[in-house]
Structures are given as C-alpha cells and as structure tokens.
Amino acid sequence: MAMSCDHPDLLPLEVALQRLWDALPAPALPDVRAERDDPATDRAAMDGVALRADEGRAPRRVLGTLFAGDDPSAFKVTPGTAVRIMTGAALPAGADAILPVEQLRATAGFIHPLADPQTGDHVRVRGDQARAGDLLLPAGMPLNAARVGLLAQEGLPLPLRRRIRVGVASTGDELVPHPAPYQIRDSNGPMLAALAHTLGAKVDLRSALPDDPPALANALRNPGDIRILLTSGGVSMGEHDHLPTVLKDLGATILFHRIRLKPGKPMLAALLGDLLVLGLPGNPASAYLNALLFLSQALARLEGRAAPDPWRRARLTASVKNKGDRPLLHPCRLVDGQLEPLPGKGSADLITLARADACAWIDQGGLDAGVKTRWLPLP
Ligand code: AMP
Ligand code: MG
C-alpha cells in the first residue's frame, strides 16, 4: 500500500524538548541577599605584614601573627610596629595596608620594607563586595555550582543535591539472555542504564517487560522509588506496541508522542502522577539518541539547572544525503575537529553507533561536504 511519507503532525525536536521542560517542576532559587557585609571586616588579600602605610620603609617591630579565622583584637598596630598576617585574616586595628612577604626582609623580631606601602594596598575593605541586605541573585535563577556556593556563603538552606532516581526497563517478547536466531539480547537496557549514569542519574536497571498490556500496566502502576522511567520499545505502530494505550488507560498525561527526528519518530513522553515516563523507541540508535536529548533535559529541569545545550558545531568532511521528511542524526567520527560521516544502516545499527564519536544534524535534503552543522557528542 502506498503511503505518504510526509508527517506534518510530527513535533519538531525543540518543541518537544520545551514541552517536557514546561511539564516538570523545578526547585526554584529564592532571592539571595547578603546576610552581612562582604567581607564582614577588612581582610588581608596577600600573605605579608599589616602595617601603617604612612611610615614608609621604616623598620617595624613584629607583634605576632594573624591567621585566617583569628580574632584580630589580640593586636593593635601602633607606630613602629606590624603584625604578620596571612591571606583571609582580619586586619588588626591601626593597620591600613598589607606589605606582601615578597616586598620585605625579615630579621629577628623586625621586618624591613623593600617598597613603599600605600594605604589600602592588598586590603579587601569591609563591604567592598556587598552590603548586608544587598540583592545578590534575583529569585528564579537556575541552579549551578557557584550559586550553591553562594547560598552556603549566605547561610541559606541548600537545595537537595541527591541524584535523581531513574528506572530503566526494556520492552519486548524477543528479548532473552540466550537468543535463538529469531530472538535478540536486551542491549538497550544496559546501554540506557550506562547513559543515565553518565548523565548523573541514580539508575535502577530492571529486567525487560513482555509485550503484554496487563504486565506493562502493572509495571507502570508500581514503579517503585524512581522519578523517571525510561522504557524502550513498544511505542511505535506495531500490533504489539502497547505502551501508548496502556499509559492512556492508566490516565497518564501524554506530553507528546511522535517527533520530527530520525531516528526517533515514535518517541513518547508522559506523566503518570509524578512519574515521568520517557517511552523511547526500540531501535538502539533511536533509544540512545532520544534518551540523550530528553533525559538530559528532564534531569536538568528537575535539578533546577538551566536547560542543557549539548550541541557543538563542526564541518562535515563528506556529504550526507537525507531524502526523508525529518532531520537526521547521522553517526560520525571526529577527525581533526571535523565530522567524518560513517556509512551507517539506520536506527537499528548499534555497531555503527558504537564506532561513532558524534552524531551530526543533517537537515532535510542532505548536507554537502564542507558545510558546518551542529552535532552531539556521544557520552
Ligand atoms: P519496537 O519499537 O518495540 O517495535 O522495537 C523496534 C526494534 O527495536 C525491533 O527490531 C526490536 O526488536 C528492537 N528492540 C526493541 N527493544 C530492544 C532492546 N531492548 N534491545 C535491542 N533491540 C531492541
Ligand atoms: Mg517491541
């Protein structure tokens, strides 16, 4: 039967990614305000001596040493004296400059400046970074490691940095450990578990599920302690592709099903209560690439990070055809920073995917040698 290959209803990749993003809750960063002046006292910014600049190069008697964290009230710098001081230590009263160790000579009990200190030299002045109450970060910013550091600095509650738990379950009656010629091993399960681990998830790899609606429903209804379930297979148009119907029957919200990407047309995402189900296509290259795109997006959102942009750009060393109606992700090797397309056999071809370093984005109609295109590293 002749069928049109055009699928105007397929969702573009960026739209599907955005839809997933919008459907998931993110821990929000509150307004971050300075708890106190930063720094809260004048501080040494170098290892050296704290002294009075107006005495120039006159020798100073050393009163003692201040380390970071020491109470500076133990010392008062009076004319003719100085205090040894380490980076981060509070300035003692009476001192107005730090003379670095590199600019002085020490003799028993004294230091002799080799340069003229200037008022304020190597001193971090109280409040020069921020004043108590200043707005340091407005609410709603995505979390990153530096912002977690700032929350800690201001004594604010820290977001939970637990790894998100991801279950991985393949589907398919053909998946067995010791396959007859008409059966196969479950390669997607271990592959997706490895990928989820690399992307920062805590992974629970389960045994493959049969192509049986009650068994699928049972697995979805009792997912255990996971936030995301990655399935592979059973989302296409075959007579045993039960997952979309089972999800709908369970009352799941289908975020999208079928996207404009090759490989990956049958890709599905759904919310079943709090559980995000990423229904990946069964073909291995398809499962891998869609997990890479959609799981990265979901993890970033749930962790409160900015949306990931995994794309890089490079030139193709040879042309790649794409006669299909969808953009193509084509496996390539990276050679001197350029993309060398591999002769691949499509979405079922795990051998070529395993030989590749990258997948290049090939627009509909194909791309010529020398053209710059975006590509994904394959973690
Ligand atoms: P499906 O979408 O379930 O029709 O699967 C598409 C193709 O991917 C079929 O050839 C399946 O045998 C194959 N496939 C499905 N699941 C896996 C798996 N876990 N490991 C390897 N191949 C699979
Ligand atoms: Mg199947």
PDB file of C-alpha atoms in Angstrom, residues 61-334:
ATOM      1  CA  ARG A  61      58.788  45.516  65.251  1.00  0.00           C
ATOM      2  CA  VAL A  62      56.643  42.404  64.727  1.00  0.00           C
ATOM      3  CA  LEU A  63      53.932  41.977  67.365  1.00  0.00           C
ATOM      4  CA  GLY A  64      52.796  38.491  66.311  1.00  0.00           C
ATOM      5  CA  THR A  65      50.899  36.670  63.580  1.00  0.00           C
ATOM      6  CA  LEU A  66      47.251  36.658  62.464  1.00  0.00           C
ATOM      7  CA  PHE A  67      45.953  33.662  60.530  1.00  0.00           C
ATOM      8  CA  ALA A  68      42.644  33.435  58.666  1.00  0.00           C
ATOM      9  CA  GLY A  69      39.962  32.926  61.301  1.00  0.00           C
ATOM     10  CA  ASP A  70      41.926  34.576  64.146  1.00  0.00           C
ATOM     11  CA  ASP A  71      40.268  37.307  66.208  1.00  0.00           C
ATOM     12  CA  PRO A  72      42.227  40.475  65.288  1.00  0.00           C
ATOM     13  CA  SER A  73      41.506  42.196  68.611  1.00  0.00           C
ATOM     14  CA  ALA A  74      44.574  40.414  70.017  1.00  0.00           C
ATOM     15  CA  PHE A  75      46.724  43.089  68.306  1.00  0.00           C
ATOM     16  CA  LYS A  76      46.844  46.834  67.813  1.00  0.00           C
ATOM     17  CA  VAL A  77      49.316  48.221  65.275  1.00  0.00           C
ATOM     18  CA  THR A  78      50.931  51.349  66.758  1.00  0.00           C
ATOM     19  CA  PRO A  79      53.696  53.474  65.191  1.00  0.00           C
ATOM     20  CA  GLY A  80      56.811  51.376  64.595  1.00  0.00           C
ATOM     21  CA  THR A  81      55.022  48.021  64.740  1.00  0.00           C
ATOM     22  CA  ALA A  82      53.484  45.496  62.345  1.00  0.00           C
ATOM     23  CA  VAL A  83      51.675  42.163  62.543  1.00  0.00           C
ATOM     24  CA  ARG A  84      52.438  39.207  60.297  1.00  0.00           C
ATOM     25  CA  ILE A  85      49.221  38.352  58.509  1.00  0.00           C
ATOM     26  CA  MET A  86      48.006  35.569  56.205  1.00  0.00           C
ATOM     27  CA  THR A  87      45.510  35.838  53.327  1.00  0.00           C
ATOM     28  CA  GLY A  88      41.952  35.967  54.630  1.00  0.00           C
ATOM     29  CA  ALA A  89      42.854  37.135  58.143  1.00  0.00           C
ATOM     30  CA  ALA A  90      41.051  40.214  59.517  1.00  0.00           C
ATOM     31  CA  LEU A  91      43.134  43.381  59.649  1.00  0.00           C
ATOM     32  CA  PRO A  92      44.211  44.408  63.175  1.00  0.00           C
ATOM     33  CA  ALA A  93      43.242  47.865  64.427  1.00  0.00           C
ATOM     34  CA  GLY A  94      45.715  50.581  63.456  1.00  0.00           C
ATOM     35  CA  ALA A  95      46.897  48.900  60.246  1.00  0.00           C
ATOM     36  CA  ASP A  96      45.818  50.272  56.855  1.00  0.00           C
ATOM     37  CA  ALA A  97      47.911  48.288  54.374  1.00  0.00           C
ATOM     38  CA  ILE A  98      49.402  44.883  53.715  1.00  0.00           C
ATOM     39  CA  LEU A  99      53.005  44.660  52.592  1.00  0.00           C
ATOM     40  CA  PRO A 100      53.437  41.286  50.845  1.00  0.00           C
ATOM     41  CA  VAL A 101      56.190  38.918  52.005  1.00  0.00           C
ATOM     42  CA  GLU A 102      57.839  39.364  48.604  1.00  0.00           C
ATOM     43  CA  GLN A 103      58.390  43.069  49.421  1.00  0.00           C
ATOM     44  CA  LEU A 104      60.088  42.812  52.795  1.00  0.00           C
ATOM     45  CA  ARG A 105      63.181  41.486  54.519  1.00  0.00           C
ATOM     46  CA  ALA A 106      62.833  39.913  57.958  1.00  0.00           C
ATOM     47  CA  THR A 107      65.377  39.980  60.783  1.00  0.00           C
ATOM     48  CA  ALA A 108      64.937  38.764  64.343  1.00  0.00           C
ATOM     49  CA  GLY A 109      61.736  40.380  65.600  1.00  0.00           C
ATOM     50  CA  PHE A 110      61.642  43.020  62.804  1.00  0.00           C
ATOM     51  CA  ILE A 111      60.612  43.491  59.175  1.00  0.00           C
ATOM     52  CA  HIS A 112      62.242  45.938  56.755  1.00  0.00           C
ATOM     53  CA  PRO A 113      60.021  47.102  53.851  1.00  0.00           C
ATOM     54  CA  LEU A 114      61.662  46.930  50.401  1.00  0.00           C
ATOM     55  CA  ALA A 115      58.866  49.003  48.853  1.00  0.00           C
ATOM     56  CA  ASP A 116      56.695  51.954  49.879  1.00  0.00           C
ATOM     57  CA  PRO A 117      53.336  50.667  51.133  1.00  0.00           C
ATOM     58  CA  GLN A 118      50.273  52.688  50.107  1.00  0.00           C
ATOM     59  CA  THR A 119      47.111  52.961  52.192  1.00  0.00           C
ATOM     60  CA  GLY A 120      44.718  50.200  51.190  1.00  0.00           C
ATOM     61  CA  ASP A 121      47.345  48.012  49.498  1.00  0.00           C
ATOM     62  CA  HIS A 122      46.162  44.381  49.373  1.00  0.00           C
ATOM     63  CA  VAL A 123      43.293  45.052  51.754  1.00  0.00           C
ATOM     64  CA  ARG A 124      39.803  43.778  50.938  1.00  0.00           C
ATOM     65  CA  VAL A 125      37.763  46.557  52.517  1.00  0.00           C
ATOM     66  CA  ARG A 126      34.700  45.681  54.563  1.00  0.00           C
ATOM     67  CA  GLY A 127      31.624  45.670  52.319  1.00  0.00           C
ATOM     68  CA  ASP A 128      33.540  46.186  49.073  1.00  0.00           C
ATOM     69  CA  GLN A 129      31.766  43.138  47.569  1.00  0.00           C
ATOM     70  CA  ALA A 130      28.319  43.696  49.044  1.00  0.00           C
ATOM     71  CA  ARG A 131      26.482  45.376  51.892  1.00  0.00           C
ATOM     72  CA  ALA A 132      24.224  43.439  54.269  1.00  0.00           C
ATOM     73  CA  GLY A 133      20.804  43.122  52.634  1.00  0.00           C
ATOM     74  CA  ASP A 134      22.014  43.688  49.064  1.00  0.00           C
ATOM     75  CA  LEU A 135      20.286  41.538  46.448  1.00  0.00           C
ATOM     76  CA  LEU A 136      22.980  39.163  45.194  1.00  0.00           C
ATOM     77  CA  LEU A 137      20.843  36.959  42.919  1.00  0.00           C
ATOM     78  CA  PRO A 138      17.207  37.510  41.949  1.00  0.00           C
ATOM     79  CA  ALA A 139      14.772  34.646  42.561  1.00  0.00           C
ATOM     80  CA  GLY A 140      14.200  32.077  39.840  1.00  0.00           C
ATOM     81  CA  MET A 141      17.743  31.761  38.535  1.00  0.00           C
ATOM     82  CA  PRO A 142      18.745  28.251  37.506  1.00  0.00           C
ATOM     83  CA  LEU A 143      20.989  26.470  39.963  1.00  0.00           C
ATOM     84  CA  ASN A 144      24.611  25.895  39.239  1.00  0.00           C
ATOM     85  CA  ALA A 145      27.532  25.007  41.453  1.00  0.00           C
ATOM     86  CA  ALA A 146      28.628  28.625  42.032  1.00  0.00           C
ATOM     87  CA  ARG A 147      25.088  29.558  43.111  1.00  0.00           C
ATOM     88  CA  VAL A 148      25.018  26.659  45.545  1.00  0.00           C
ATOM     89  CA  GLY A 149      28.290  28.060  46.897  1.00  0.00           C
ATOM     90  CA  LEU A 150      26.696  31.483  47.294  1.00  0.00           C
ATOM     91  CA  LEU A 151      23.695  30.014  49.155  1.00  0.00           C
ATOM     92  CA  ALA A 152      26.158  28.335  51.512  1.00  0.00           C
ATOM     93  CA  GLN A 153      28.109  31.584  51.955  1.00  0.00           C
ATOM     94  CA  GLU A 154      24.978  33.484  52.945  1.00  0.00           C
ATOM     95  CA  GLY A 155      23.835  30.760  55.336  1.00  0.00           C
ATOM     96  CA  LEU A 156      20.715  29.944  53.273  1.00  0.00           C
ATOM     97  CA  PRO A 157      19.129  26.478  53.032  1.00  0.00           C
ATOM     98  CA  LEU A 158      20.848  24.351  50.406  1.00  0.00           C
ATOM     99  CA  PRO A 159      18.868  22.551  47.701  1.00  0.00           C
ATOM    100  CA  LEU A 160      18.896  18.780  47.872  1.00  0.00           C
ATOM    101  CA  ARG A 161      21.665  17.591  45.593  1.00  0.00           C
ATOM    102  CA  ARG A 162      20.560  13.970  45.557  1.00  0.00           C
ATOM    103  CA  ARG A 163      20.914  12.142  42.276  1.00  0.00           C
ATOM    104  CA  ILE A 164      17.569  11.655  40.579  1.00  0.00           C
ATOM    105  CA  ARG A 165      16.452   8.041  40.507  1.00  0.00           C
ATOM    106  CA  VAL A 166      15.839   6.678  37.046  1.00  0.00           C
ATOM    107  CA  GLY A 167      14.411   3.232  36.314  1.00  0.00           C
ATOM    108  CA  VAL A 168      15.305   1.550  33.023  1.00  0.00           C
ATOM    109  CA  ALA A 169      13.065  -1.160  31.567  1.00  0.00           C
ATOM    110  CA  SER A 170      13.144  -2.509  28.039  1.00  0.00           C
ATOM    111  CA  THR A 171      10.041  -3.990  26.496  1.00  0.00           C
ATOM    112  CA  GLY A 172       9.764  -6.820  24.012  1.00  0.00           C
ATOM    113  CA  ASP A 173       8.988 -10.544  23.923  1.00  0.00           C
ATOM    114  CA  GLU A 174      12.027 -11.022  21.700  1.00  0.00           C
ATOM    115  CA  LEU A 175      14.489 -10.040  24.450  1.00  0.00           C
ATOM    116  CA  VAL A 176      16.150 -13.039  26.085  1.00  0.00           C
ATOM    117  CA  PRO A 177      19.634 -13.715  27.530  1.00  0.00           C
ATOM    118  CA  HIS A 178      20.351 -16.669  25.202  1.00  0.00           C
ATOM    119  CA  PRO A 179      18.717 -15.799  21.906  1.00  0.00           C
ATOM    120  CA  ALA A 180      17.614 -18.246  19.229  1.00  0.00           C
ATOM    121  CA  PRO A 181      18.091 -16.787  15.719  1.00  0.00           C
ATOM    122  CA  TYR A 182      14.635 -15.217  15.905  1.00  0.00           C
ATOM    123  CA  GLN A 183      15.342 -13.556  19.257  1.00  0.00           C
ATOM    124  CA  ILE A 184      17.813 -10.886  20.464  1.00  0.00           C
ATOM    125  CA  ARG A 185      19.549  -9.825  23.660  1.00  0.00           C
ATOM    126  CA  ASP A 186      18.435  -6.709  25.515  1.00  0.00           C
ATOM    127  CA  SER A 187      21.124  -4.226  24.504  1.00  0.00           C
ATOM    128  CA  ASN A 188      19.036  -1.135  25.230  1.00  0.00           C
ATOM    129  CA  GLY A 189      18.666  -1.826  28.945  1.00  0.00           C
ATOM    130  CA  PRO A 190      22.389  -1.817  29.824  1.00  0.00           C
ATOM    131  CA  MET A 191      23.070   0.932  27.260  1.00  0.00           C
ATOM    132  CA  LEU A 192      20.416   3.281  28.654  1.00  0.00           C
ATOM    133  CA  ALA A 193      21.444   2.494  32.231  1.00  0.00           C
ATOM    134  CA  ALA A 194      25.033   3.437  31.358  1.00  0.00           C
ATOM    135  CA  LEU A 195      23.873   6.625  29.662  1.00  0.00           C
ATOM    136  CA  ALA A 196      21.621   7.630  32.574  1.00  0.00           C
ATOM    137  CA  HIS A 197      24.518   7.034  34.956  1.00  0.00           C
ATOM    138  CA  THR A 198      26.802   9.193  32.811  1.00  0.00           C
ATOM    139  CA  LEU A 199      24.179  11.938  32.790  1.00  0.00           C
ATOM    140  CA  GLY A 200      24.186  11.947  36.587  1.00  0.00           C
ATOM    141  CA  ALA A 201      21.165   9.826  37.495  1.00  0.00           C
ATOM    142  CA  LYS A 202      20.952   7.078  40.080  1.00  0.00           C
ATOM    143  CA  VAL A 203      19.990   4.124  37.951  1.00  0.00           C
ATOM    144  CA  ASP A 204      17.820   1.118  38.631  1.00  0.00           C
ATOM    145  CA  LEU A 205      18.111  -1.327  35.697  1.00  0.00           C
ATOM    146  CA  ARG A 206      15.157  -3.715  35.617  1.00  0.00           C
ATOM    147  CA  SER A 207      14.509  -6.882  33.665  1.00  0.00           C
ATOM    148  CA  ALA A 208      12.784  -6.494  30.327  1.00  0.00           C
ATOM    149  CA  LEU A 209       8.986  -6.343  30.260  1.00  0.00           C
ATOM    150  CA  PRO A 210       6.877  -8.541  27.980  1.00  0.00           C
ATOM    151  CA  ASP A 211       4.639  -7.139  25.241  1.00  0.00           C
ATOM    152  CA  ASP A 212       1.647  -7.724  27.461  1.00  0.00           C
ATOM    153  CA  PRO A 213      -0.685  -4.848  28.414  1.00  0.00           C
ATOM    154  CA  PRO A 214      -1.511  -6.106  31.948  1.00  0.00           C
ATOM    155  CA  ALA A 215       2.205  -6.667  32.694  1.00  0.00           C
ATOM    156  CA  LEU A 216       3.070  -3.207  31.335  1.00  0.00           C
ATOM    157  CA  ALA A 217       0.241  -1.617  33.319  1.00  0.00           C
ATOM    158  CA  ASN A 218       1.392  -3.357  36.460  1.00  0.00           C
ATOM    159  CA  ALA A 219       4.980  -2.156  35.986  1.00  0.00           C
ATOM    160  CA  LEU A 220       3.788   1.410  35.398  1.00  0.00           C
ATOM    161  CA  ARG A 221       1.409   1.395  38.334  1.00  0.00           C
ATOM    162  CA  ASN A 222       4.132   0.130  40.682  1.00  0.00           C
ATOM    163  CA  PRO A 223       7.270   1.909  39.532  1.00  0.00           C
ATOM    164  CA  GLY A 224       8.990   1.792  42.926  1.00  0.00           C
ATOM    165  CA  ASP A 225      11.155   4.624  44.194  1.00  0.00           C
ATOM    166  CA  ILE A 226      12.010   6.360  40.921  1.00  0.00           C
ATOM    167  CA  ARG A 227      11.283   9.814  39.470  1.00  0.00           C
ATOM    168  CA  ILE A 228      11.749   8.871  35.813  1.00  0.00           C
ATOM    169  CA  LEU A 229      11.116   5.613  33.983  1.00  0.00           C
ATOM    170  CA  LEU A 230      12.980   5.033  30.726  1.00  0.00           C
ATOM    171  CA  THR A 231      11.348   2.378  28.612  1.00  0.00           C
ATOM    172  CA  SER A 232      12.433   1.268  25.184  1.00  0.00           C
ATOM    173  CA  GLY A 233      10.285  -0.306  22.507  1.00  0.00           C
ATOM    174  CA  GLY A 234       6.546  -0.705  22.235  1.00  0.00           C
ATOM    175  CA  VAL A 235       5.731   2.910  21.289  1.00  0.00           C
ATOM    176  CA  SER A 236       5.556   2.527  17.518  1.00  0.00           C
ATOM    177  CA  MET A 237       2.758   1.451  15.185  1.00  0.00           C
ATOM    178  CA  GLY A 238       3.168  -2.336  15.502  1.00  0.00           C
ATOM    179  CA  GLU A 239       0.444  -4.611  16.809  1.00  0.00           C
ATOM    180  CA  HIS A 240       2.498  -5.255  19.932  1.00  0.00           C
ATOM    181  CA  ASP A 241       3.261  -1.591  20.613  1.00  0.00           C
ATOM    182  CA  HIS A 242       1.011  -1.326  23.642  1.00  0.00           C
ATOM    183  CA  LEU A 243       2.678   1.363  25.713  1.00  0.00           C
ATOM    184  CA  PRO A 244       0.747   4.432  24.461  1.00  0.00           C
ATOM    185  CA  THR A 245      -2.617   2.730  25.017  1.00  0.00           C
ATOM    186  CA  VAL A 246      -1.631   1.352  28.401  1.00  0.00           C
ATOM    187  CA  LEU A 247      -0.477   4.789  29.529  1.00  0.00           C
ATOM    188  CA  LYS A 248      -3.690   6.408  28.337  1.00  0.00           C
ATOM    189  CA  ASP A 249      -5.786   3.730  30.058  1.00  0.00           C
ATOM    190  CA  LEU A 250      -3.943   4.453  33.297  1.00  0.00           C
ATOM    191  CA  GLY A 251      -4.871   8.127  32.972  1.00  0.00           C
ATOM    192  CA  ALA A 252      -1.398   9.368  32.123  1.00  0.00           C
ATOM    193  CA  THR A 253      -0.935  12.788  30.550  1.00  0.00           C
ATOM    194  CA  ILE A 254       0.760  12.292  27.207  1.00  0.00           C
ATOM    195  CA  LEU A 255       3.159  15.228  26.775  1.00  0.00           C
ATOM    196  CA  PHE A 256       3.983  14.227  23.224  1.00  0.00           C
ATOM    197  CA  HIS A 257       4.090  11.167  21.011  1.00  0.00           C
ATOM    198  CA  ARG A 258       5.930  11.106  17.689  1.00  0.00           C
ATOM    199  CA  ILE A 259       8.544  13.715  16.904  1.00  0.00           C
ATOM    200  CA  ARG A 260      10.155  15.059  13.760  1.00  0.00           C
ATOM    201  CA  LEU A 261      13.533  13.378  14.133  1.00  0.00           C
ATOM    202  CA  LYS A 262      15.271  10.440  12.531  1.00  0.00           C
ATOM    203  CA  PRO A 263      15.885   8.248  14.388  1.00  0.00           C
ATOM    204  CA  GLY A 264      13.169   8.771  16.920  1.00  0.00           C
ATOM    205  CA  LYS A 265       9.806   9.245  15.281  1.00  0.00           C
ATOM    206  CA  PRO A 266       7.829   7.178  17.859  1.00  0.00           C
ATOM    207  CA  MET A 267       9.330   8.975  20.877  1.00  0.00           C
ATOM    208  CA  LEU A 268       6.809   9.407  23.693  1.00  0.00           C
ATOM    209  CA  ALA A 269       6.804  11.326  26.968  1.00  0.00           C
ATOM    210  CA  ALA A 270       4.074  11.058  29.585  1.00  0.00           C
ATOM    211  CA  LEU A 271       3.344  11.965  33.179  1.00  0.00           C
ATOM    212  CA  LEU A 272       1.738   9.303  35.329  1.00  0.00           C
ATOM    213  CA  GLY A 273       1.174  11.183  38.550  1.00  0.00           C
ATOM    214  CA  ASP A 274       4.667  12.355  39.500  1.00  0.00           C
ATOM    215  CA  LEU A 275       6.362   9.705  37.401  1.00  0.00           C
ATOM    216  CA  LEU A 276       7.870  10.898  34.129  1.00  0.00           C
ATOM    217  CA  VAL A 277       7.803   8.121  31.550  1.00  0.00           C
ATOM    218  CA  LEU A 278      10.170   8.564  28.626  1.00  0.00           C
ATOM    219  CA  GLY A 279       8.980   5.973  26.119  1.00  0.00           C
ATOM    220  CA  LEU A 280      11.987   5.567  23.871  1.00  0.00           C
ATOM    221  CA  PRO A 281      11.804   3.822  20.518  1.00  0.00           C
ATOM    222  CA  GLY A 282      13.087   0.248  20.496  1.00  0.00           C
ATOM    223  CA  ASN A 283      15.775   0.534  17.863  1.00  0.00           C
ATOM    224  CA  PRO A 284      19.068   1.011  19.691  1.00  0.00           C
ATOM    225  CA  ALA A 285      20.390   4.128  17.918  1.00  0.00           C
ATOM    226  CA  SER A 286      16.991   5.695  18.317  1.00  0.00           C
ATOM    227  CA  ALA A 287      16.732   4.802  22.007  1.00  0.00           C
ATOM    228  CA  TYR A 288      20.214   6.133  22.706  1.00  0.00           C
ATOM    229  CA  LEU A 289      19.877   9.476  20.921  1.00  0.00           C
ATOM    230  CA  ASN A 290      16.423  10.235  22.258  1.00  0.00           C
ATOM    231  CA  ALA A 291      17.476   9.345  25.794  1.00  0.00           C
ATOM    232  CA  LEU A 292      20.486  11.609  25.388  1.00  0.00           C
ATOM    233  CA  LEU A 293      18.291  14.535  24.373  1.00  0.00           C
ATOM    234  CA  PHE A 294      15.240  14.057  26.570  1.00  0.00           C
ATOM    235  CA  LEU A 295      16.739  12.583  29.719  1.00  0.00           C
ATOM    236  CA  SER A 296      19.370  15.378  29.832  1.00  0.00           C
ATOM    237  CA  GLN A 297      16.559  17.893  29.568  1.00  0.00           C
ATOM    238  CA  ALA A 298      14.423  16.251  32.270  1.00  0.00           C
ATOM    239  CA  LEU A 299      17.307  15.860  34.725  1.00  0.00           C
ATOM    240  CA  ALA A 300      18.353  19.492  34.307  1.00  0.00           C
ATOM    241  CA  ARG A 301      14.808  20.690  34.906  1.00  0.00           C
ATOM    242  CA  LEU A 302      14.201  18.525  37.960  1.00  0.00           C
ATOM    243  CA  GLU A 303      17.529  19.572  39.449  1.00  0.00           C
ATOM    244  CA  GLY A 304      16.772  23.258  38.832  1.00  0.00           C
ATOM    245  CA  ARG A 305      19.620  23.706  36.360  1.00  0.00           C
ATOM    246  CA  ALA A 306      19.482  25.694  33.116  1.00  0.00           C
ATOM    247  CA  ALA A 307      18.297  23.807  30.036  1.00  0.00           C
ATOM    248  CA  PRO A 308      21.272  21.931  28.624  1.00  0.00           C
ATOM    249  CA  ASP A 309      22.626  22.839  25.202  1.00  0.00           C
ATOM    250  CA  PRO A 310      24.537  19.732  24.179  1.00  0.00           C
ATOM    251  CA  TRP A 311      25.134  20.906  20.600  1.00  0.00           C
ATOM    252  CA  ARG A 312      28.516  21.736  19.130  1.00  0.00           C
ATOM    253  CA  ARG A 313      29.354  22.800  15.598  1.00  0.00           C
ATOM    254  CA  ALA A 314      31.764  21.428  13.032  1.00  0.00           C
ATOM    255  CA  ARG A 315      32.223  20.841   9.318  1.00  0.00           C
ATOM    256  CA  LEU A 316      31.355  17.631   7.505  1.00  0.00           C
ATOM    257  CA  THR A 317      34.236  16.009   5.606  1.00  0.00           C
ATOM    258  CA  ALA A 318      31.786  14.381   3.172  1.00  0.00           C
ATOM    259  CA  SER A 319      28.229  14.919   2.071  1.00  0.00           C
ATOM    260  CA  VAL A 320      25.346  13.128   3.757  1.00  0.00           C
ATOM    261  CA  LYS A 321      22.056  12.509   1.986  1.00  0.00           C
ATOM    262  CA  ASN A 322      18.745  12.901   3.741  1.00  0.00           C
ATOM    263  CA  LYS A 323      15.836  12.180   1.470  1.00  0.00           C
ATOM    264  CA  GLY A 324      13.453  11.681   4.382  1.00  0.00           C
ATOM    265  CA  ASP A 325      10.894  14.065   5.760  1.00  0.00           C
ATOM    266  CA  ARG A 326      12.698  14.588   9.087  1.00  0.00           C
ATOM    267  CA  PRO A 327      16.076  15.995  10.172  1.00  0.00           C
ATOM    268  CA  LEU A 328      18.548  13.175  10.583  1.00  0.00           C
ATOM    269  CA  LEU A 329      21.111  12.489  13.296  1.00  0.00           C
ATOM    270  CA  HIS A 330      23.926  10.733  11.472  1.00  0.00           C
ATOM    271  CA  PRO A 331      26.788   8.887  13.214  1.00  0.00           C
ATOM    272  CA  CYS A 332      30.238  10.357  12.547  1.00  0.00           C
ATOM    273  CA  ARG A 333      33.800  10.009  13.659  1.00  0.00           C
ATOM    274  CA  LEU A 334      35.617  13.156  14.774  1.00  0.00           C
TER     275      LEU A 334
END
